PDB file of C-alpha atoms and ligand atoms in Angstrom:
ATOM      1  CA  UNK A1054       0.000   0.000   0.000  1.00  0.00           C
ATOM      2  CA  UNK A1055       1.238   3.478  -0.839  1.00  0.00           C
ATOM      3  CA  UNK A1056       1.309   6.396   1.619  1.00  0.00           C
ATOM      4  CA  UNK A1057       0.355   9.899   0.497  1.00  0.00           C
ATOM      5  CA  UNK A1058       0.185  12.950   2.747  1.00  0.00           C
ATOM      6  CA  UNK A1059      -2.974  15.060   2.642  1.00  0.00           C
ATOM      7  CA  UNK A1060      -1.728  18.631   3.049  1.00  0.00           C
ATOM      8  CA  UNK A1061      -0.369  21.686   1.226  1.00  0.00           C
ATOM      9  CA  UNK A1062       2.030  22.443   4.123  1.00  0.00           C
ATOM     10  CA  UNK A1063       5.639  22.215   2.857  1.00  0.00           C
ATOM     11  CA  UNK A1064       7.188  21.506   6.291  1.00  0.00           C
ATOM     12  CA  UNK A1065       4.837  18.582   6.869  1.00  0.00           C
ATOM     13  CA  UNK A1066       5.467  17.236   3.372  1.00  0.00           C
ATOM     14  CA  UNK A1067       9.251  17.462   3.971  1.00  0.00           C
ATOM     15  CA  UNK A1068       8.910  15.765   7.376  1.00  0.00           C
ATOM     16  CA  UNK A1069       6.963  12.838   5.912  1.00  0.00           C
ATOM     17  CA  UNK A1070       9.309  12.656   2.909  1.00  0.00           C
ATOM     18  CA  UNK A1071      12.355  12.539   5.210  1.00  0.00           C
ATOM     19  CA  UNK A1072      10.908   9.389   6.828  1.00  0.00           C
ATOM     20  CA  UNK A1073      11.460   7.724   3.456  1.00  0.00           C
ATOM     21  CA  UNK A1074       7.899   6.386   3.326  1.00  0.00           C
ATOM     22  CA  UNK A1075       6.149   9.039   1.245  1.00  0.00           C
ATOM     23  CA  UNK A1076       4.734   8.053  -2.155  1.00  0.00           C
ATOM     24  CA  UNK A1077       2.761  11.178  -3.003  1.00  0.00           C
ATOM     25  CA  UNK A1078       0.689  14.174  -1.918  1.00  0.00           C
ATOM     26  CA  UNK A1079      -2.957  15.154  -2.150  1.00  0.00           C
ATOM     27  CA  UNK A1080      -4.294  18.672  -1.739  1.00  0.00           C
ATOM     28  CA  UNK A1081      -7.710  20.260  -1.988  1.00  0.00           C
ATOM     29  CA  UNK A1082      -8.993  23.863  -2.009  1.00  0.00           C
ATOM     30  CA  UNK A1083      -9.636  23.740   1.769  1.00  0.00           C
ATOM     31  CA  UNK A1084      -6.067  22.587   2.468  1.00  0.00           C
ATOM     32  CA  UNK A1085      -4.670  25.332   0.192  1.00  0.00           C
ATOM     33  CA  UNK A1086      -6.821  27.937   1.992  1.00  0.00           C
ATOM     34  CA  UNK A1087      -5.601  26.586   5.376  1.00  0.00           C
ATOM     35  CA  UNK A1088      -2.045  27.494   4.292  1.00  0.00           C
ATOM     36  CA  UNK A1089      -3.219  31.008   3.391  1.00  0.00           C
ATOM     37  CA  UNK A1090      -2.549  30.445  -0.322  1.00  0.00           C
ATOM     38  CA  UNK A1091      -4.788  32.548  -2.538  1.00  0.00           C
ATOM     39  CA  UNK A1092      -4.673  33.674  -6.166  1.00  0.00           C
ATOM     40  CA  UNK A1093      -3.921  31.504  -9.161  1.00  0.00           C
ATOM     41  CA  UNK A1094      -0.182  32.304  -9.356  1.00  0.00           C
ATOM     42  CA  UNK A1095       0.411  31.458  -5.690  1.00  0.00           C
ATOM     43  CA  UNK A1096      -1.570  28.235  -6.068  1.00  0.00           C
ATOM     44  CA  UNK A1097       0.432  27.145  -9.135  1.00  0.00           C
ATOM     45  CA  UNK A1098       3.652  28.114  -7.304  1.00  0.00           C
ATOM     46  CA  UNK A1099       2.729  25.946  -4.290  1.00  0.00           C
ATOM     47  CA  UNK A1100       1.997  22.928  -6.523  1.00  0.00           C
ATOM     48  CA  UNK A1101       5.410  23.391  -8.165  1.00  0.00           C
ATOM     49  CA  UNK A1102       7.087  23.603  -4.733  1.00  0.00           C
ATOM     50  CA  UNK A1103       5.377  20.366  -3.676  1.00  0.00           C
ATOM     51  CA  UNK A1104       6.409  18.626  -6.918  1.00  0.00           C
ATOM     52  CA  UNK A1105      10.007  19.723  -6.310  1.00  0.00           C
ATOM     53  CA  UNK A1106       9.986  17.881  -2.944  1.00  0.00           C
ATOM     54  CA  UNK A1107       8.121  14.698  -3.890  1.00  0.00           C
ATOM     55  CA  UNK A1108       8.832  12.345  -6.805  1.00  0.00           C
ATOM     56  CA  UNK A1109       5.429  10.620  -6.567  1.00  0.00           C
ATOM     57  CA  UNK A1110       2.017  11.795  -7.695  1.00  0.00           C
ATOM     58  CA  UNK A1111       0.712  15.173  -6.476  1.00  0.00           C
ATOM     59  CA  UNK A1112      -3.039  15.778  -6.737  1.00  0.00           C
ATOM     60  CA  UNK A1113      -4.034  19.364  -7.630  1.00  0.00           C
ATOM     61  CA  UNK A1114      -7.756  20.089  -7.640  1.00  0.00           C
ATOM     62  CA  UNK A1115      -9.702  22.097 -10.207  1.00  0.00           C
ATOM     63  CA  UNK A1116     -12.068  24.829  -9.030  1.00  0.00           C
ATOM     64  CA  UNK A1117     -14.307  24.879 -12.113  1.00  0.00           C
ATOM     65  CA  UNK A1118     -17.468  22.802 -12.115  1.00  0.00           C
ATOM     66  CA  UNK A1119     -18.180  22.980 -15.867  1.00  0.00           C
ATOM     67  CA  UNK A1120     -16.559  20.708 -18.471  1.00  0.00           C
ATOM     68  CA  UNK A1121     -14.731  23.426 -20.434  1.00  0.00           C
ATOM     69  CA  UNK A1122     -13.404  25.054 -17.279  1.00  0.00           C
ATOM     70  CA  UNK A1123     -12.199  21.761 -15.809  1.00  0.00           C
ATOM     71  CA  UNK A1124     -10.385  20.836 -19.038  1.00  0.00           C
ATOM     72  CA  UNK A1125      -8.709  24.259 -19.248  1.00  0.00           C
ATOM     73  CA  UNK A1126      -7.622  24.128 -15.604  1.00  0.00           C
ATOM     74  CA  UNK A1127      -6.677  20.444 -15.814  1.00  0.00           C
ATOM     75  CA  UNK A1128      -4.357  20.980 -18.781  1.00  0.00           C
ATOM     76  CA  UNK A1129      -2.784  24.000 -17.104  1.00  0.00           C
ATOM     77  CA  UNK A1130      -2.212  22.050 -13.864  1.00  0.00           C
ATOM     78  CA  UNK A1131      -0.798  19.046 -15.732  1.00  0.00           C
ATOM     79  CA  UNK A1132       1.827  21.319 -17.317  1.00  0.00           C
ATOM     80  CA  UNK A1133       3.303  22.253 -13.896  1.00  0.00           C
ATOM     81  CA  UNK A1134       5.175  18.940 -13.569  1.00  0.00           C
ATOM     82  CA  UNK A1135       4.955  15.384 -14.913  1.00  0.00           C
ATOM     83  CA  UNK A1136       3.814  14.043 -11.505  1.00  0.00           C
ATOM     84  CA  UNK A1137       0.736  16.290 -11.266  1.00  0.00           C
ATOM     85  CA  UNK A1138      -2.573  14.419 -11.077  1.00  0.00           C
ATOM     86  CA  UNK A1139      -5.654  16.507 -11.852  1.00  0.00           C
ATOM     87  CA  UNK A1140      -8.231  16.170  -9.090  1.00  0.00           C
ATOM     88  CA  UNK A1141     -11.789  16.348 -10.388  1.00  0.00           C
ATOM     89  CA  UNK A1142     -15.026  16.354  -8.366  1.00  0.00           C
ATOM     90  CA  UNK A1143     -17.585  13.565  -8.730  1.00  0.00           C
ATOM     91  CA  UNK A1144     -20.175  15.421 -10.781  1.00  0.00           C
ATOM     92  CA  UNK A1145     -21.560  14.842 -14.299  1.00  0.00           C
ATOM     93  CA  UNK A1146     -19.192  17.294 -16.017  1.00  0.00           C
ATOM     94  CA  UNK A1147     -16.399  15.856 -13.871  1.00  0.00           C
ATOM     95  CA  UNK A1148     -16.906  12.397 -15.350  1.00  0.00           C
ATOM     96  CA  UNK A1149     -16.884  13.910 -18.846  1.00  0.00           C
ATOM     97  CA  UNK A1150     -13.667  15.776 -17.965  1.00  0.00           C
ATOM     98  CA  UNK A1151     -12.025  12.586 -16.607  1.00  0.00           C
ATOM     99  CA  UNK A1152     -12.848  10.750 -19.876  1.00  0.00           C
ATOM    100  CA  UNK A1153     -11.409  13.639 -21.894  1.00  0.00           C
ATOM    101  CA  UNK A1154      -8.233  14.082 -19.817  1.00  0.00           C
ATOM    102  CA  UNK A1155      -7.665  10.300 -19.740  1.00  0.00           C
ATOM    103  CA  UNK A1156      -7.826  10.235 -23.553  1.00  0.00           C
ATOM    104  CA  UNK A1157      -5.149  12.959 -23.570  1.00  0.00           C
ATOM    105  CA  UNK A1158      -2.920  10.852 -21.287  1.00  0.00           C
ATOM    106  CA  UNK A1159      -3.428  13.113 -18.227  1.00  0.00           C
ATOM    107  CA  UNK A1160      -3.766  11.380 -14.843  1.00  0.00           C
ATOM    108  CA  UNK A1161      -6.865  12.120 -12.761  1.00  0.00           C
ATOM    109  CA  UNK A1162      -8.119  11.625  -9.219  1.00  0.00           C
ATOM    110  CA  UNK A1163     -11.902  11.597  -8.848  1.00  0.00           C
ATOM    111  CA  UNK A1164     -12.662  13.164  -5.471  1.00  0.00           C
ATOM    112  CA  UNK A1165     -15.693  13.341  -3.158  1.00  0.00           C
ATOM    113  CA  UNK A1166     -16.588   9.660  -3.613  1.00  0.00           C
ATOM    114  CA  UNK A1167     -19.230   8.449  -1.140  1.00  0.00           C
ATOM    115  CA  UNK A1168     -20.709   5.387  -2.898  1.00  0.00           C
ATOM    116  CA  UNK A1169     -19.620   2.332  -4.871  1.00  0.00           C
ATOM    117  CA  UNK A1170     -21.661   3.567  -7.849  1.00  0.00           C
ATOM    118  CA  UNK A1171     -19.686   6.809  -7.964  1.00  0.00           C
ATOM    119  CA  UNK A1172     -16.406   4.851  -7.813  1.00  0.00           C
ATOM    120  CA  UNK A1173     -17.596   2.527 -10.579  1.00  0.00           C
ATOM    121  CA  UNK A1174     -18.461   5.281 -13.050  1.00  0.00           C
ATOM    122  CA  UNK A1175     -15.230   7.185 -12.278  1.00  0.00           C
ATOM    123  CA  UNK A1176     -13.245   4.000 -12.973  1.00  0.00           C
ATOM    124  CA  UNK A1177     -15.221   3.427 -16.169  1.00  0.00           C
ATOM    125  CA  UNK A1178     -14.307   6.980 -17.286  1.00  0.00           C
ATOM    126  CA  UNK A1179     -10.640   6.041 -16.775  1.00  0.00           C
ATOM    127  CA  UNK A1180      -9.779   7.798 -13.500  1.00  0.00           C
ATOM    128  CA  UNK A1181      -6.277   6.954 -12.275  1.00  0.00           C
ATOM    129  CA  UNK A1182      -7.527   7.192  -8.675  1.00  0.00           C
ATOM    130  CA  UNK A1183     -10.863   7.331  -6.888  1.00  0.00           C
ATOM    131  CA  UNK A1184     -10.945   9.022  -3.480  1.00  0.00           C
ATOM    132  CA  UNK A1185     -13.590   7.662  -1.092  1.00  0.00           C
ATOM    133  CA  UNK A1186     -13.886   9.917   1.999  1.00  0.00           C
ATOM    134  CA  UNK A1187     -13.747   7.552   4.979  1.00  0.00           C
ATOM    135  CA  UNK A1188     -13.861  10.019   7.888  1.00  0.00           C
ATOM    136  CA  UNK A1189     -16.710  12.067   6.479  1.00  0.00           C
ATOM    137  CA  UNK A1190     -18.801   8.882   6.044  1.00  0.00           C
ATOM    138  CA  UNK A1191     -18.013   7.844   9.635  1.00  0.00           C
ATOM    139  CA  UNK A1192     -19.088  11.348  10.742  1.00  0.00           C
ATOM    140  CA  UNK A1193     -22.601  10.580   9.451  1.00  0.00           C
ATOM    141  CA  UNK A1194     -22.734   7.355  11.528  1.00  0.00           C
ATOM    142  CA  UNK A1195     -22.162   5.117   8.486  1.00  0.00           C
ATOM    143  CA  UNK A1196     -19.168   2.840   7.960  1.00  0.00           C
ATOM    144  CA  UNK A1197     -16.545   4.426   5.713  1.00  0.00           C
ATOM    145  CA  UNK A1198     -14.350   1.359   5.689  1.00  0.00           C
ATOM    146  CA  UNK A1199     -17.078  -0.910   4.283  1.00  0.00           C
ATOM    147  CA  UNK A1200     -17.150   1.395   1.233  1.00  0.00           C
ATOM    148  CA  UNK A1201     -13.435   0.687   0.648  1.00  0.00           C
ATOM    149  CA  UNK A1202     -14.137  -3.059   0.885  1.00  0.00           C
ATOM    150  CA  UNK A1203     -17.048  -2.783  -1.570  1.00  0.00           C
ATOM    151  CA  UNK A1204     -15.047  -0.781  -4.128  1.00  0.00           C
ATOM    152  CA  UNK A1205     -12.039  -3.113  -3.776  1.00  0.00           C
ATOM    153  CA  UNK A1206     -14.277  -6.120  -4.428  1.00  0.00           C
ATOM    154  CA  UNK A1207     -15.830  -4.525  -7.531  1.00  0.00           C
ATOM    155  CA  UNK A1208     -12.524  -3.304  -9.000  1.00  0.00           C
ATOM    156  CA  UNK A1209     -10.907  -6.744  -8.509  1.00  0.00           C
ATOM    157  CA  UNK A1210     -13.914  -8.598  -9.943  1.00  0.00           C
ATOM    158  CA  UNK A1211     -14.232  -6.270 -12.941  1.00  0.00           C
ATOM    159  CA  UNK A1212     -10.482  -5.903 -13.461  1.00  0.00           C
ATOM    160  CA  UNK A1213     -10.366  -2.080 -13.289  1.00  0.00           C
ATOM    161  CA  UNK A1214      -6.889  -0.487 -13.199  1.00  0.00           C
ATOM    162  CA  UNK A1215      -8.134   2.496 -11.136  1.00  0.00           C
ATOM    163  CA  UNK A1216      -6.473   2.703  -7.718  1.00  0.00           C
ATOM    164  CA  UNK A1217      -8.465   3.183  -4.509  1.00  0.00           C
ATOM    165  CA  UNK A1218      -7.088   6.183  -2.632  1.00  0.00           C
ATOM    166  CA  UNK A1219      -8.610   6.145   0.859  1.00  0.00           C
ATOM    167  CA  UNK A1220      -9.072   9.805   1.852  1.00  0.00           C
ATOM    168  CA  UNK A1221     -10.474  11.743   4.813  1.00  0.00           C
ATOM    169  CA  UNK A1222      -8.282   9.625   7.101  1.00  0.00           C
ATOM    170  CA  UNK A1223      -8.513  10.829  10.693  1.00  0.00           C
ATOM    171  CA  UNK A1224      -6.248   8.527  12.717  1.00  0.00           C
ATOM    172  CA  UNK A1225      -3.739   5.677  12.606  1.00  0.00           C
ATOM    173  CA  UNK A1226      -6.462   3.034  13.001  1.00  0.00           C
ATOM    174  CA  UNK A1227      -8.091   4.308   9.811  1.00  0.00           C
ATOM    175  CA  UNK A1228      -4.780   3.632   8.003  1.00  0.00           C
ATOM    176  CA  UNK A1229      -4.542   0.051   9.285  1.00  0.00           C
ATOM    177  CA  UNK A1230      -8.220  -0.610   8.537  1.00  0.00           C
ATOM    178  CA  UNK A1231      -7.865   0.854   5.020  1.00  0.00           C
ATOM    179  CA  UNK A1232      -4.916  -1.497   4.405  1.00  0.00           C
ATOM    180  CA  UNK A1233      -7.042  -4.465   5.535  1.00  0.00           C
ATOM    181  CA  UNK A1234     -10.016  -3.295   3.434  1.00  0.00           C
ATOM    182  CA  UNK A1235      -7.957  -3.297   0.214  1.00  0.00           C
ATOM    183  CA  UNK A1236      -7.067   0.380  -0.348  1.00  0.00           C
ATOM    184  CA  UNK A1237      -4.161   0.832  -2.768  1.00  0.00           C
ATOM    185  CA  UNK A1238      -3.199   4.152  -1.191  1.00  0.00           C
ATOM    186  CA  UNK A1239      -4.034   6.066   1.981  1.00  0.00           C
ATOM    187  CA  UNK A1240      -3.740   9.831   2.043  1.00  0.00           C
ATOM    188  CA  UNK A1241      -3.330  11.044   5.593  1.00  0.00           C
ATOM    189  CA  UNK A1242      -2.580  14.055   7.749  1.00  0.00           C
ATOM    190  CA  UNK A1243       0.974  13.892   9.171  1.00  0.00           C
ATOM    191  CA  UNK A1244      -0.369  13.185  12.693  1.00  0.00           C
ATOM    192  CA  UNK A1245      -2.141  10.029  11.534  1.00  0.00           C
ATOM    193  CA  UNK A1246       1.065   8.760   9.884  1.00  0.00           C
ATOM    194  CA  UNK A1247       3.085   9.510  13.034  1.00  0.00           C
ATOM    195  CA  UNK A1248       0.364   7.813  15.095  1.00  0.00           C
ATOM    196  CA  UNK A1249       1.380   4.507  13.471  1.00  0.00           C
ATOM    197  CA  UNK A1250       4.728   4.716  15.289  1.00  0.00           C
ATOM    198  CA  UNK A1251       3.209   4.965  18.765  1.00  0.00           C
ATOM    199  CA  UNK A1252       2.777   2.233  21.383  1.00  0.00           C
ATOM    200  CA  UNK A1253       3.213   2.761  25.152  1.00  0.00           C
ATOM    201  CA  UNK A1254       4.965  -0.607  25.535  1.00  0.00           C
ATOM    202  CA  UNK A1255       7.589   0.528  22.993  1.00  0.00           C
ATOM    203  CA  UNK A1256       8.329   3.616  25.125  1.00  0.00           C
ATOM    204  CA  UNK A1257       8.456   1.566  28.349  1.00  0.00           C
ATOM    205  CA  UNK A1258      10.615  -1.113  26.690  1.00  0.00           C
ATOM    206  CA  UNK A1259      13.117   1.396  25.296  1.00  0.00           C
ATOM    207  CA  UNK A1260      13.362   3.195  28.628  1.00  0.00           C
ATOM    208  CA  UNK A1261      14.165  -0.144  30.350  1.00  0.00           C
ATOM    209  CA  UNK A1262      16.777  -1.124  27.707  1.00  0.00           C
ATOM    210  CA  UNK A1263      18.557   2.219  28.125  1.00  0.00           C
ATOM    211  CA  UNK A1264      18.356   2.076  31.952  1.00  0.00           C
ATOM    212  CA  UNK A1265      19.819  -1.480  31.990  1.00  0.00           C
ATOM    213  CA  UNK A1266      22.577  -0.410  29.594  1.00  0.00           C
ATOM    214  CA  UNK A1267      23.399   2.618  31.764  1.00  0.00           C
ATOM    215  CA  UNK A1268      23.501   0.441  34.929  1.00  0.00           C
ATOM    216  CA  UNK A1269      25.772  -2.148  33.299  1.00  0.00           C
ATOM    217  CA  UNK A1270      28.108   0.541  31.976  1.00  0.00           C
ATOM    218  CA  UNK A1271      28.193   2.766  35.079  1.00  0.00           C
TER     219      UNK A1271
HETATM  220  O1  LIG B2658      -8.300  15.502   0.488  1.00  0.00           O
HETATM  221  C1  LIG B2658      -9.582  15.033   0.716  1.00  0.00           C
HETATM  222  C2  LIG B2658      -9.838  14.497   2.104  1.00  0.00           C
HETATM  223  O2  LIG B2658      -8.744  13.764   2.552  1.00  0.00           O
HETATM  224  C3  LIG B2658     -10.344  15.501   3.098  1.00  0.00           C
HETATM  225  O3  LIG B2658     -10.334  15.027   4.423  1.00  0.00           O
HETATM  226  O4  LIG B2658     -10.499  15.423   6.851  1.00  0.00           O
HETATM  227  O5  LIG B2658     -11.363  17.158   5.253  1.00  0.00           O
HETATM  228  O6  LIG B2658     -12.567  15.006   5.557  1.00  0.00           O
HETATM  229  P1  LIG B2658     -11.239  15.700   5.560  1.00  0.00           P
END
């Protein structure tokens, strides 16, 4: 399973990249706004900065919701760097845009996926990735992880090449559960990735090893 980081924050991207486990980055308009990035030039600049840090795929989302606008933006974004993936919302014109960009050889990530049907039609249109939003489904008292399982079953059965990119990850358990459910990629906040490292018995064990070493070498 691949690990992406879900942020537009350069320090966090560098920190995850320095761990040697980072395969890519996803962003969205909310994450760009959180970093205080506004205006087209600043947005394009930030995507370029991210692509300069990470070799893997970097999702950059379109703002347009009409076909022509999405194609124009998508082509412009794809010209920033070869590892840019154009992130397109799950709407009717979005599906049309994914088909069009796929035919032009441009990678796409269909975002805001909340059902197996949405994932199926995005895959049929040729999306490189589909992004089911686990945490936001859990927030509505439904089971986000069962959606990953359902999509994984359909894609395997129907032999789709589209990768399942589990998004809206909120904690380390989500990452482990997404791995078990068949996600190809998880995109996570840095804290959720770092949460994977934590166990109290590891801390207690290390403290004891170091104390015993110090005693023996006093
Ligand atoms: O990038 C899309 C997704 O990961 C957003 O997550 O936490 O805003 O639901 P969240």
